[in-house]
Each structure stands twice: as C-alpha cells, then as structure tokens.
Short mmCIF file of C-alpha atoms in Angstrom, two decimals:
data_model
loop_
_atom_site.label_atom_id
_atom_site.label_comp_id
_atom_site.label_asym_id
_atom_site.label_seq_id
_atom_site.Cartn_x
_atom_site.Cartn_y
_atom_site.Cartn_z
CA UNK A 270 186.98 121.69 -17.10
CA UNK A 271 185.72 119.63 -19.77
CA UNK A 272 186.26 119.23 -23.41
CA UNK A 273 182.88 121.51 -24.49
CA UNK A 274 183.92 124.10 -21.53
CA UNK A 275 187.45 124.62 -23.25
CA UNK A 276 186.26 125.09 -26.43
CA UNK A 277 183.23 127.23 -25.91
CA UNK A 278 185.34 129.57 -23.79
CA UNK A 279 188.23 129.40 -26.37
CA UNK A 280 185.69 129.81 -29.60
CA UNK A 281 183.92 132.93 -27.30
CA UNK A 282 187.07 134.78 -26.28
CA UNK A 283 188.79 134.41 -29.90
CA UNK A 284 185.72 135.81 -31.37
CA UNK A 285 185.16 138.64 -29.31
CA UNK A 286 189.06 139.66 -29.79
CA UNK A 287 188.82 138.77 -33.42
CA UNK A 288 185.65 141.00 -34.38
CA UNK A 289 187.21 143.35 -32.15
CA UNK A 290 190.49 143.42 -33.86
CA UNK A 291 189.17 143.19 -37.42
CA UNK A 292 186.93 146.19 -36.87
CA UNK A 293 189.91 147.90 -35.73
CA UNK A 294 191.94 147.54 -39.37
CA UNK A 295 188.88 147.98 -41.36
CA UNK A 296 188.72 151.38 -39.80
CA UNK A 297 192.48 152.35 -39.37
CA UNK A 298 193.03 153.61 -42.29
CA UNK A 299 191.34 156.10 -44.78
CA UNK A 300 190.00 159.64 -43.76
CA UNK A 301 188.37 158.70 -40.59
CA UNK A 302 191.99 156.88 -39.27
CA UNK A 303 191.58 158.79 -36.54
CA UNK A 304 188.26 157.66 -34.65
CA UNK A 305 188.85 154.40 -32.70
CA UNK A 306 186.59 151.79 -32.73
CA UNK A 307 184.90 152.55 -29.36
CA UNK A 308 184.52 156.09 -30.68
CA UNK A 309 182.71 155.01 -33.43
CA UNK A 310 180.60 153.06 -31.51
CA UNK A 311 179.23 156.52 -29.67
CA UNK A 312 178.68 158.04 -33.09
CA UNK A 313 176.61 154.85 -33.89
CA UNK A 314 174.59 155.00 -30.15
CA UNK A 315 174.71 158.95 -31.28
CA UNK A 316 173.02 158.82 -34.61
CA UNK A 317 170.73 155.55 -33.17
CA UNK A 318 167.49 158.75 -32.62
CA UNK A 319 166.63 161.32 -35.47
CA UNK A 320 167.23 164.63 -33.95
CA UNK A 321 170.18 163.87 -32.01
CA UNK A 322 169.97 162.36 -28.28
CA UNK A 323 170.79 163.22 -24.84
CA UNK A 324 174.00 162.57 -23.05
CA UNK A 325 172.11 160.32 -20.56
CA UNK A 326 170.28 158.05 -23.13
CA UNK A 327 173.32 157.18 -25.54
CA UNK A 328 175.34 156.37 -22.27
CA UNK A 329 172.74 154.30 -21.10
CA UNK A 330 172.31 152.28 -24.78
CA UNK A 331 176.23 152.01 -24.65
CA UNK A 332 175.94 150.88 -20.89
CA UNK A 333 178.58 153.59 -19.54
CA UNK A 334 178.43 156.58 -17.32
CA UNK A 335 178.00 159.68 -18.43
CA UNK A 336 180.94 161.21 -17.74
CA UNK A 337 183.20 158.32 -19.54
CA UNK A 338 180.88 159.69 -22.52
CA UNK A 339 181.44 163.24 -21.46
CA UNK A 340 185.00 162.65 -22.14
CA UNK A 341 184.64 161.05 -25.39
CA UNK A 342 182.00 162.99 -26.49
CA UNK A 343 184.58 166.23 -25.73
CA UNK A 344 187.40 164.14 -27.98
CA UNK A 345 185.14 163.60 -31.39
CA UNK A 346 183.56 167.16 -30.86
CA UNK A 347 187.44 167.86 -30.95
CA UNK A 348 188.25 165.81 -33.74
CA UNK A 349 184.83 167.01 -35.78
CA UNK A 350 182.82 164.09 -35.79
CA UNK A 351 179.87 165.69 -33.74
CA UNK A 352 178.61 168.47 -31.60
CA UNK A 353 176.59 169.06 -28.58
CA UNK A 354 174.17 171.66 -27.78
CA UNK A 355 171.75 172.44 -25.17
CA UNK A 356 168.08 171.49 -25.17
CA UNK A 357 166.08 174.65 -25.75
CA UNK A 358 163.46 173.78 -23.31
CA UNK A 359 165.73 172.21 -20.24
CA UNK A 360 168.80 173.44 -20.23
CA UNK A 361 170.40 170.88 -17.62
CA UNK A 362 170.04 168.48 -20.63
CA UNK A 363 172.64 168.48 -23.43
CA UNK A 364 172.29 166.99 -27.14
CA UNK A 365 174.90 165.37 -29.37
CA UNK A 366 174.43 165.76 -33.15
CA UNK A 367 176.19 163.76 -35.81
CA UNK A 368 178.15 166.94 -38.33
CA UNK A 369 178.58 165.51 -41.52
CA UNK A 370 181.86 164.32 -40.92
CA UNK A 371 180.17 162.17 -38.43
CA UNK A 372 177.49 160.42 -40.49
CA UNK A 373 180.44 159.87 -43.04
CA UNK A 374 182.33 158.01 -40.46
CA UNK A 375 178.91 156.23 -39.18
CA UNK A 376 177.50 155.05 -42.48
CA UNK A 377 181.03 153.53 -43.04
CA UNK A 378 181.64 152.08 -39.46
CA UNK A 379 177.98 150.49 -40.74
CA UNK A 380 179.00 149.29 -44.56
CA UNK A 381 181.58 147.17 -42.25
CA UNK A 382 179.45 145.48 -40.21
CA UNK A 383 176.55 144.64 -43.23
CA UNK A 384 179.68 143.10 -44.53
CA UNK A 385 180.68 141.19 -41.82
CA UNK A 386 176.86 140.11 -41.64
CA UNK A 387 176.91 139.34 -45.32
CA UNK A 388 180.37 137.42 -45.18
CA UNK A 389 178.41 134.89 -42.09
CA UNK A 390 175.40 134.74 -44.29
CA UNK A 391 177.13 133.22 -47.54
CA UNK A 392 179.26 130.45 -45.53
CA UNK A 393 176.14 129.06 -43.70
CA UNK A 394 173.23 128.15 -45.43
CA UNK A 395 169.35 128.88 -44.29
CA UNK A 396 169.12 126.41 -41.46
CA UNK A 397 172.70 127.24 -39.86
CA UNK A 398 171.72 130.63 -39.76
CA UNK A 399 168.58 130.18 -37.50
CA UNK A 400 170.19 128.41 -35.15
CA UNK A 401 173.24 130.75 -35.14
CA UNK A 402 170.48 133.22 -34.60
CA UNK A 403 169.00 131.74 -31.97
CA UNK A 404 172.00 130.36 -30.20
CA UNK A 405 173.51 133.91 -30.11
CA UNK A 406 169.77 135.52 -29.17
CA UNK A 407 170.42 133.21 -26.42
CA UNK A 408 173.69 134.25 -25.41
CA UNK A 409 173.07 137.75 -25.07
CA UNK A 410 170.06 137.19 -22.93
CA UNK A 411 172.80 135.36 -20.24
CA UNK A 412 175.53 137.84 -20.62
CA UNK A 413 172.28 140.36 -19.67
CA UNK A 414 171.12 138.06 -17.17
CA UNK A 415 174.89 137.80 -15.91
CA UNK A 416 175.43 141.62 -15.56
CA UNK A 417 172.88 142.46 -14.28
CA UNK A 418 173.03 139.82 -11.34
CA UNK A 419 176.92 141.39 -10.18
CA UNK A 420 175.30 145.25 -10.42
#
C-alpha cells in the first residue's frame, strides 16, 4: 500500500467517524437528548416530501428495508417525534408524519449541519471549495457505483 493509499483511507475513515461522532454531541444534549443520530436521520428522510411519505419511499431514500424502518419508525412514534397513519385511498400503504415535536428536532438536526457546511465554507476559499465539491461529487458516485456492483 502506498503513501496516497494510507492516507486517503486514513483521511476517509477519520472523517466519516468524526462527522459521525460530532453529530452525535451536538445532538446529545438539550430536549431532543433522546433521538439518536440515525433516528434523526429518518425524521429528516421523513419530513424530505410535504404531506408526509410512505414507509417504502423513506426506506428506500435511507437505503434500508422496511422493516429496520418499521422498527424505528415504532421507537420515535413512541418517543413523540412522529406518527403514522394509513393512506385513505390504499390501505396496504402507511404514512409517517413529522408532530411538532418532530420538525423541532428536524429543523435543529438541520441548523447543525448548515453549520458544519458554513464552518468548511469559511476555512477554504472559492476555488478550494469547487474542487472539494467536485472531488466529493465524485466520491459518492463510486461509493454508488461500489454498492451497487456487491447487491
């Protein structure tokens, strides 16, 4: 393994477990203490369509089954972060709506990450930031390349 290998898989694993752990604090303590990280990433995927969504569509955008959302879908319903109904007109499909304790816990799992956006933006200037833009565009399209080559 070469020098670039090293540190490309080093600079890639610390950031992932970084952003990972940093969202984790920001969101540990206050009023919504009590919604992990993943959890508030289904109220994001939850709130992502006016009107609520279906089960089937936010697992899909969060690219899990639906009964691993199932389950966490039962544990905020528990913990009053959102509820789900039935459609009216097909009944085999079920809805998850944001309550208001939700969209609380949403908007500020969102003020976190314009921050962390903001915070990148000031310590890079213009031309940094494109390729940082592009280089990570870039990325993403692999990592979906990768996946979806081992499914």
């Amino acid at each position: 393994m070469n020098r670039a290998h090293r540190s490309i898989n080093h600079l890639l694993v610390r950031l992932f477990n970084d952003i990972l752990a940093i969202e984790e604090r920001a969101l540990s303590s206050g009023e919504f203490s009590d919604a992990s990280v993943r959890e508030m990433h289904v109220l994001e995927a939850a709130d992502a369509e006016p009107g609520g969504n279906s089960m089937s569509a936010i697992a899909t955008r969060l690219g899990i089954t639906v009964g691993s959302l199932t389950v966490a879908a039962a544990t905020l319903e528990r913990k009053g972060y959102l509820r789900r109904e039935r459609a009216t007109n097909d009944k085999r499909v079920v809805r998850v709506l944001l309550t208001e304790r939700g969209r609380q816990a949403n908007q500020r799992h969102a003020a976190f990450h314009r921050e962390m956006v903001s915070q990148v933006q000031k310590a890079l200037n213009d031309e940094q930031l494109e390729v940082l833009a592009g280089a990570l565009e870039r990325i993403i399209v692999f990592f979906e390349g990768y996946e979806s080559e081992r499914v």
